Coordinates of C-alpha atoms and ligand atoms in Angstrom, one line a residue:
X13 CA 42.9 39.2 86.0
X14 CA 46.7 39.4 86.4
X15 CA 47.8 40.6 89.8
X16 CA 48.9 43.9 88.2
X17 CA 45.5 44.3 86.6
X18 CA 43.8 43.6 90.0
X19 CA 46.0 46.1 91.7
X20 CA 45.2 48.7 89.1
X21 CA 41.5 48.0 89.1
X22 CA 41.4 48.5 92.8
X23 CA 43.5 51.6 92.8
X24 CA 42.6 53.4 89.6
X25 CA 38.8 52.8 89.2
X26 CA 36.5 55.5 90.6
X27 CA 33.2 53.7 91.2
X28 CA 31.6 56.9 92.6
X29 CA 33.5 59.9 91.2
X30 CA 32.7 62.9 93.3
X31 CA 34.6 65.7 91.5
X32 CA 32.2 68.6 91.1
X33 CA 32.6 71.4 88.5
X34 CA 32.9 73.9 91.3
X35 CA 35.8 72.0 92.9
X36 CA 37.6 71.2 89.7
X37 CA 37.4 74.5 87.8
X38 CA 39.7 76.3 90.2
X39 CA 42.2 73.4 90.1
X40 CA 42.7 73.9 86.4
X41 CA 45.1 76.7 86.8
X42 CA 46.6 77.4 83.3
X43 CA 45.5 74.0 82.0
X44 CA 43.1 74.5 79.0
X45 CA 40.4 71.9 78.4
X46 CA 38.8 71.2 75.0
X47 CA 35.7 69.0 74.6
X48 CA 35.8 67.3 71.2
X49 CA 32.7 65.7 69.6
X50 CA 33.5 63.6 66.5
X51 CA 30.4 63.6 64.4
X52 CA 29.2 61.9 61.2
X53 CA 25.5 62.6 60.4
X54 CA 24.5 63.1 64.0
X55 CA 21.9 65.9 63.4
X56 CA 19.3 64.2 65.7
X57 CA 21.5 64.1 68.8
X58 CA 24.3 66.7 68.5
X59 CA 22.4 69.8 69.6
X60 CA 21.1 68.4 72.9
X61 CA 24.6 67.2 73.8
X62 CA 26.2 70.6 73.0
X63 CA 23.4 72.4 74.9
X64 CA 24.0 70.2 77.9
X65 CA 27.7 71.0 77.7
X66 CA 27.4 74.8 77.3
X67 CA 27.2 75.8 81.0
X68 CA 30.6 74.1 81.5
X69 CA 32.1 76.6 79.1
X70 CA 30.1 79.6 80.2
X71 CA 29.2 79.5 83.9
X72 CA 27.9 83.0 83.7
X73 CA 30.7 84.6 85.7
X74 CA 30.2 82.6 88.9
X75 CA 33.6 80.9 88.5
X76 CA 36.2 80.2 85.9
X77 CA 34.9 77.8 83.2
X78 CA 35.8 74.1 83.6
X79 CA 35.8 73.8 79.8
X80 CA 37.5 76.3 77.5
X81 CA 35.9 75.2 74.2
X82 CA 33.4 72.8 72.8
X83 CA 34.3 71.7 69.3
X84 CA 32.5 69.4 66.9
X85 CA 34.9 67.7 64.5
X86 CA 32.7 67.0 61.5
X87 CA 33.6 63.8 59.6
X88 CA 32.0 64.6 56.3
X89 CA 28.4 64.8 57.4
X90 CA 25.8 65.2 54.7
X91 CA 22.9 66.1 57.0
X92 CA 22.4 69.1 59.2
X93 CA 25.0 68.2 61.9
X94 CA 27.2 71.2 61.3
X95 CA 24.3 73.7 61.3
X96 CA 22.7 72.3 64.4
X97 CA 26.0 72.0 66.3
X98 CA 26.8 75.6 65.5
X99 CA 23.4 76.8 66.5
X100 CA 23.7 75.0 69.8
X101 CA 26.9 76.9 70.5
X102 CA 29.7 74.6 69.4
X103 CA 32.6 75.6 67.2
X104 CA 32.4 73.3 64.2
X105 CA 35.5 72.2 62.3
X106 CA 35.3 70.2 59.2
X107 CA 38.0 67.5 58.8
X108 CA 39.2 69.1 55.5
X109 CA 39.7 72.4 57.2
X110 CA 42.6 71.3 59.5
X111 CA 45.9 69.6 58.6
X112 CA 44.9 70.5 55.1
X113 CA 48.2 69.1 53.7
X114 CA 46.6 65.7 54.2
X115 CA 43.8 64.4 52.1
X116 CA 41.0 63.5 54.5
X117 CA 40.3 59.9 55.1
X118 CA 37.1 58.3 56.2
X119 CA 36.6 57.2 59.8
X120 CA 36.5 58.2 63.4
X121 CA 40.2 57.9 64.0
X122 CA 40.8 60.5 61.3
X123 CA 38.7 63.2 62.9
X124 CA 40.1 62.5 66.4
X125 CA 43.7 62.8 64.9
X126 CA 42.8 66.1 63.2
X127 CA 41.1 67.4 66.4
X128 CA 44.6 67.7 67.9
X129 CA 45.4 70.4 65.4
X130 CA 42.0 72.0 65.7
X131 CA 41.7 72.6 69.4
X132 CA 43.9 74.3 72.0
X133 CA 43.4 72.1 75.0
X134 CA 46.2 70.7 77.1
X135 CA 43.6 68.1 78.0
X136 CA 41.0 66.8 75.6
X137 CA 37.7 65.2 76.5
X138 CA 36.2 63.0 73.7
X139 CA 32.5 62.4 73.7
X140 CA 30.5 60.6 71.0
X141 CA 27.8 62.6 69.3
X142 CA 25.2 59.9 69.1
X143 CA 24.6 59.8 72.9
X144 CA 21.0 59.9 74.1
X145 CA 20.0 61.4 77.5
X146 CA 23.5 62.8 77.8
X147 CA 24.7 63.9 81.2
X148 CA 27.2 66.7 81.2
X149 CA 28.5 65.2 84.5
X150 CA 30.5 62.9 82.3
X151 CA 33.0 65.8 81.8
X152 CA 34.0 66.6 85.4
X153 CA 34.2 62.8 86.2
X154 CA 36.5 62.2 83.2
X155 CA 38.6 65.3 84.1
X156 CA 38.9 64.5 87.8
X157 CA 41.9 62.1 87.7
X158 CA 43.7 64.3 85.1
X159 CA 43.3 67.6 87.0
X160 CA 44.1 66.2 90.5
X161 CA 46.8 63.6 89.8
X162 CA 50.0 63.7 87.8
X163 CA 50.2 60.0 86.7
X164 CA 47.2 59.4 84.3
X165 CA 47.5 60.3 80.6
X166 CA 44.2 58.6 79.6
X167 CA 41.0 58.3 81.6
X168 CA 38.2 56.0 80.3
X169 CA 34.6 56.2 81.2
X170 CA 32.6 53.1 82.2
X171 CA 28.9 52.7 82.4
X172 CA 25.9 50.5 82.1
X173 CA 25.1 50.2 78.4
X174 CA 21.4 49.6 77.4
X175 CA 20.8 48.1 74.0
X176 CA 18.1 49.5 71.8
X177 CA 17.4 47.9 68.4
X178 CA 14.1 49.5 67.3
X179 CA 13.8 47.6 64.1
X180 CA 14.0 44.4 66.1
X181 CA 11.7 45.8 68.7
X182 CA 14.4 45.3 71.2
X183 CA 15.0 47.6 74.2
X184 CA 16.9 46.3 77.2
X185 CA 18.7 47.8 80.2
X186 CA 21.9 45.8 79.4
X187 CA 23.4 44.2 76.4
X188 CA 25.2 47.2 74.8
X189 CA 28.9 47.1 74.2
X190 CA 28.6 44.0 72.0
X191 CA 32.0 44.5 70.2
X192 CA 33.5 45.1 73.6
X193 CA 32.3 41.9 75.1
X194 CA 32.7 39.7 72.0
X195 CA 35.9 41.0 70.5
X196 CA 37.8 43.8 72.4
X197 CA 37.9 42.2 75.8
X198 CA 39.0 38.8 74.5
X199 CA 41.6 40.2 72.2
X200 CA 43.0 42.6 74.8
X201 CA 43.2 39.7 77.3
X202 CA 45.4 37.9 74.8
X203 CA 47.6 40.8 73.6
X204 CA 47.8 42.9 76.8
X205 CA 46.6 40.8 79.8
X206 CA 47.2 43.7 82.2
X207 CA 44.4 45.6 80.5
X208 CA 41.8 43.1 81.6
X209 CA 40.7 45.5 84.3
X210 CA 39.5 48.1 81.8
X211 CA 35.7 47.9 82.0
X212 CA 34.9 49.8 78.7
X213 CA 38.0 49.7 76.5
X214 CA 36.1 50.8 73.4
X215 CA 34.0 53.5 75.1
X216 CA 33.9 56.7 73.1
X217 CA 33.9 58.9 76.3
X218 CA 37.4 59.5 77.6
X219 CA 39.9 62.3 78.4
X220 CA 43.6 62.4 77.7
X221 CA 46.6 64.7 78.0
X222 CA 47.6 66.4 74.7
X223 CA 51.3 65.5 75.4
X224 CA 50.3 61.8 75.2
X225 CA 47.9 62.2 72.2
X226 CA 50.5 64.0 70.1
X227 CA 53.1 61.3 70.8
X228 CA 51.2 58.3 69.4
X229 CA 49.8 57.2 66.1
X230 CA 46.0 57.2 65.5
X231 CA 44.5 54.0 64.2
X232 CA 41.9 54.5 61.5
X233 CA 38.2 54.2 61.8
X234 CA 36.9 52.5 64.9
X235 CA 40.3 51.1 65.8
X236 CA 41.2 54.5 67.3
X237 CA 40.2 53.7 70.9
X238 CA 42.0 50.3 70.9
X239 CA 45.2 51.9 69.6
X240 CA 45.2 54.7 72.1
X241 CA 44.5 52.4 75.0
X242 CA 47.3 50.0 74.1
X243 CA 49.7 52.8 73.4
X244 CA 48.9 54.5 76.7
X245 CA 49.7 51.3 78.5
X246 CA 52.8 50.5 76.5
X247 CA 54.2 54.0 77.1
X248 CA 53.1 54.8 80.6
X249 CA 52.1 51.5 82.2
X250 CA 48.9 50.8 83.9
X251 CA 49.4 53.9 86.2
X252 CA 49.0 56.0 83.1
X253 CA 45.4 54.9 82.9
X254 CA 42.4 55.5 85.1
X255 CA 38.7 54.8 84.7
X256 CA 35.6 56.5 86.1
X257 CA 32.0 55.4 86.5
X258 CA 29.7 57.6 84.4
X259 CA 26.5 55.8 85.2
X260 CA 24.5 54.9 82.1
X261 CA 25.4 55.5 78.5
X262 CA 22.7 55.2 75.8
X263 CA 23.6 55.7 72.2
X264 CA 22.6 54.6 68.7
X265 CA 23.2 50.9 68.5
X266 CA 24.3 49.7 65.0
X267 CA 23.4 46.5 63.2
X268 CA 25.5 43.3 63.2
X269 CA 27.2 43.8 59.8
X270 CA 28.3 47.3 60.8
X271 CA 29.7 45.9 64.0
X272 CA 31.5 43.3 62.0
X273 CA 33.4 46.0 60.1
X274 CA 34.1 47.9 63.3
X275 CA 35.4 44.6 64.8
X276 CA 37.8 44.2 61.9
X277 CA 39.2 47.7 62.4
X278 CA 39.6 47.1 66.1
X279 CA 41.4 43.8 65.4
X280 CA 43.7 45.6 62.9
X281 CA 44.6 48.2 65.6
X282 CA 45.3 45.5 68.2
X283 CA 47.3 43.2 65.9
X284 CA 49.4 46.0 64.6
X285 CA 50.7 46.4 68.2
X286 CA 51.9 42.8 68.4
X287 CA 55.3 41.6 67.4
X288 CA 54.0 39.7 64.3
X289 CA 52.9 42.9 62.7
X290 CA 55.0 46.0 61.8
X291 CA 53.4 49.1 63.2
X292 CA 51.4 50.5 60.2
X293 CA 52.5 54.0 61.0
X294 CA 56.1 53.1 60.3
X295 CA 55.3 50.3 57.8
X296 CA 53.0 52.3 55.5
X297 CA 52.4 55.9 56.1
X298 CA 50.6 56.0 52.8
X299 CA 46.8 55.7 52.6
X300 CA 47.3 52.5 50.6
X301 CA 47.4 50.1 53.4
X302 CA 44.2 48.2 53.7
X303 CA 42.8 44.6 54.1
X304 CA 40.0 43.0 52.3
X305 CA 37.0 42.0 54.4
X306 CA 34.1 39.8 53.2
X307 CA 30.6 39.6 54.7
X308 CA 27.6 37.8 53.4
X309 CA 24.0 38.9 52.7
X310 CA 21.0 36.9 51.6
X311 CA 19.3 38.1 48.4
X312 CA 16.1 36.1 48.1
X313 CA 17.4 32.5 48.4
X314 CA 21.0 33.1 47.5
X315 CA 23.8 34.1 49.9
X316 CA 26.0 36.7 48.2
X317 CA 29.5 37.8 49.4
X318 CA 30.0 41.5 50.0
X319 CA 33.7 42.4 50.0
X320 CA 35.1 45.7 51.1
X321 CA 38.5 47.3 51.8
X322 CA 39.2 48.1 55.5
X323 CA 41.9 50.8 55.7
X324 CA 44.7 49.9 58.2
X325 CA 47.2 52.8 57.7
X326 CA 47.6 54.8 60.8
X327 CA 48.1 58.5 61.1
X328 CA 51.6 59.3 62.5
X329 CA 52.1 61.0 65.8
X330 CA 51.4 64.7 65.3
X331 CA 54.6 65.6 67.2
X332 CA 56.8 63.7 64.8
X333 CA 55.0 65.2 61.9
X334 CA 55.7 68.7 63.2
X335 CA 59.3 67.8 63.9
X336 CA 59.8 66.6 60.4
X337 CA 58.1 69.6 58.9
X338 CA 60.3 71.9 61.0
X339 CA 63.5 70.3 59.6
Ligands
UDP15 O1 33.5 57.9 60.2 C1 33.0 58.2 61.3 C2 32.3 57.3 62.1 C3 31.9 57.7 63.4 N1 32.1 59.0 63.8 C4 31.6 59.4 65.1 O2 32.2 58.6 66.1 C5 31.3 58.4 67.2 C6 31.1 56.9 67.4 O3 30.7 56.4 66.2 P1 29.4 55.3 66.2 O4 28.3 55.9 67.0 O5 29.2 55.0 64.8 O6 30.1 54.1 67.0 P2 29.3 53.2 68.0 O7 29.0 54.1 69.2 O8 28.0 52.7 67.3 O9 30.2 52.1 68.3 C7 30.0 59.1 66.8 O10 29.9 60.4 67.3 C8 30.1 59.2 65.2 O11 29.4 60.3 64.7 C9 32.8 59.9 63.0 O12 33.1 61.0 63.4 N2 33.3 59.5 61.8
XDX16 O1 31.6 49.2 72.7 C1 31.1 48.6 71.7 O2 31.0 47.3 71.6 C2 30.7 49.4 70.4 C3 29.2 49.0 70.0 O3 28.4 49.3 71.1 P1 26.8 48.7 71.1 O4 26.9 47.2 71.1 O5 26.2 49.3 69.9 O6 26.3 49.3 72.4 O7 30.7 50.8 70.7 C4 32.0 51.4 70.9 O8 32.9 51.0 70.0 C5 33.4 52.0 69.1 C6 34.8 51.4 68.6 O9 35.7 51.5 69.6 C7 33.6 53.4 69.7 O10 34.1 54.3 68.7 C8 32.3 53.8 70.2 O11 32.4 55.1 70.8 C9 31.8 52.9 71.2 O12 30.4 53.2 71.3

C-alpha cells in the first residue's frame, strides 16, 4: 500500500466497531437517518431483512429511534418484492414514482440515485436486499463514524464473504467478492493507489452523507459503488472515507457471465474517472451512451457470441439538477 493508504487503513478502519444503538441514537440530534434497500426481484430475502431492521425505527418508546425510515427502492421487480417489503413494514418506492421527469433506466445505480429524492435522511444507509442471515447490527456500525466524527462522508462495510453456488454444489466460508478480488482491487490500485486500503470497495453495505451523495454523479448499474468510492476520495481525500467490520456477509452469488457484465460496468465507472475518458455525466447526459460487450456461450458443439449493450451514461449530481431546474 502507499504510505497514505497505510496511514488511512490504520486510522480509519474499525476492526471491532462498538457503537451500540443505545449509544448512537441520542447522538443523532436533528440528523435524520434513512435506510435504503435497492431491490430487483428479491421476494425471497427482502422481508426478513426489513423485519430485522424494524426495531431500529420503532424502539417502542424506550429511546429515540436510530433510524427514521426504512425504504425499499424497487427496481422494476416482477415478483412479490413490493408486497412482501410493505407487509414487513418498509415504505416501498418504485423507481418510476420518483424523479418522474426522467425515464427510468435499468440497474442498481439508477435506483440509488432516485433514492436521494425518495427519502428524507441527512445520512443514508444502503443495504443490499439479497442478504441472507442479515444482522441489523450492520446499521449502527456503519453509522458510528458518521454520527461521531465530522470528517467521513462515506463509510464502507467489510466482512468475510462466503461463496455459495448451489448449482455447482459449492458452499465455502470464503471466496465471495469475486469481482472485488479479480477486477475492482486491481483496477483501483492502478487508477487510485491510495484506495488500496479499502477492504470491500464493491460492498453494497455502506452509509453516506446526503450532502456528498447529492454532489456527485451516479454511475449506472453495478458501477455505482465504484463511482461513489472514487468520487468520495477525489472530493474529500482518504479522510472522507472510513470502513467498519460487519462480520460476515452472505448473499446470492451470481454466475460467471453475470459477473462479467457487472465487471464491465465497474470498469466503465473507473475508467470514466481517469484523464483519458471524459466524465460521462458531462460528456453524455443522454441515455444513449453505451458500450458493446461480447460474451460467449456454447450451444451443443458450437461457441456462439452473445453481444449486449452496457449503458455508461451517468446520472448527474442531484444538486446540479435542482439548481438548473430552479433557474
Ligand atoms: O438492476 C438492479 C440490479 C440489482 N439491484 C439490487 O442491488 C443489490 C445488489 O445487486 P446483486 O445482488 O445483483 O449484486 P451482487 O451482490 O450479486 O453483486 C440487490 O439488492 C439487488 O436487488 C437493483 O436494485 N437493481
Ligand atoms: O463484491 C463482488 O465481487 C460482487 C460479487 O460478489 P460475489 O462474488 O457474488 O460474492 O458483489 C458486489 O458487487 C456489486 C457491484 O459493486 C455490488 O452492487 C454488490 O452489492 C456487491 O455484492
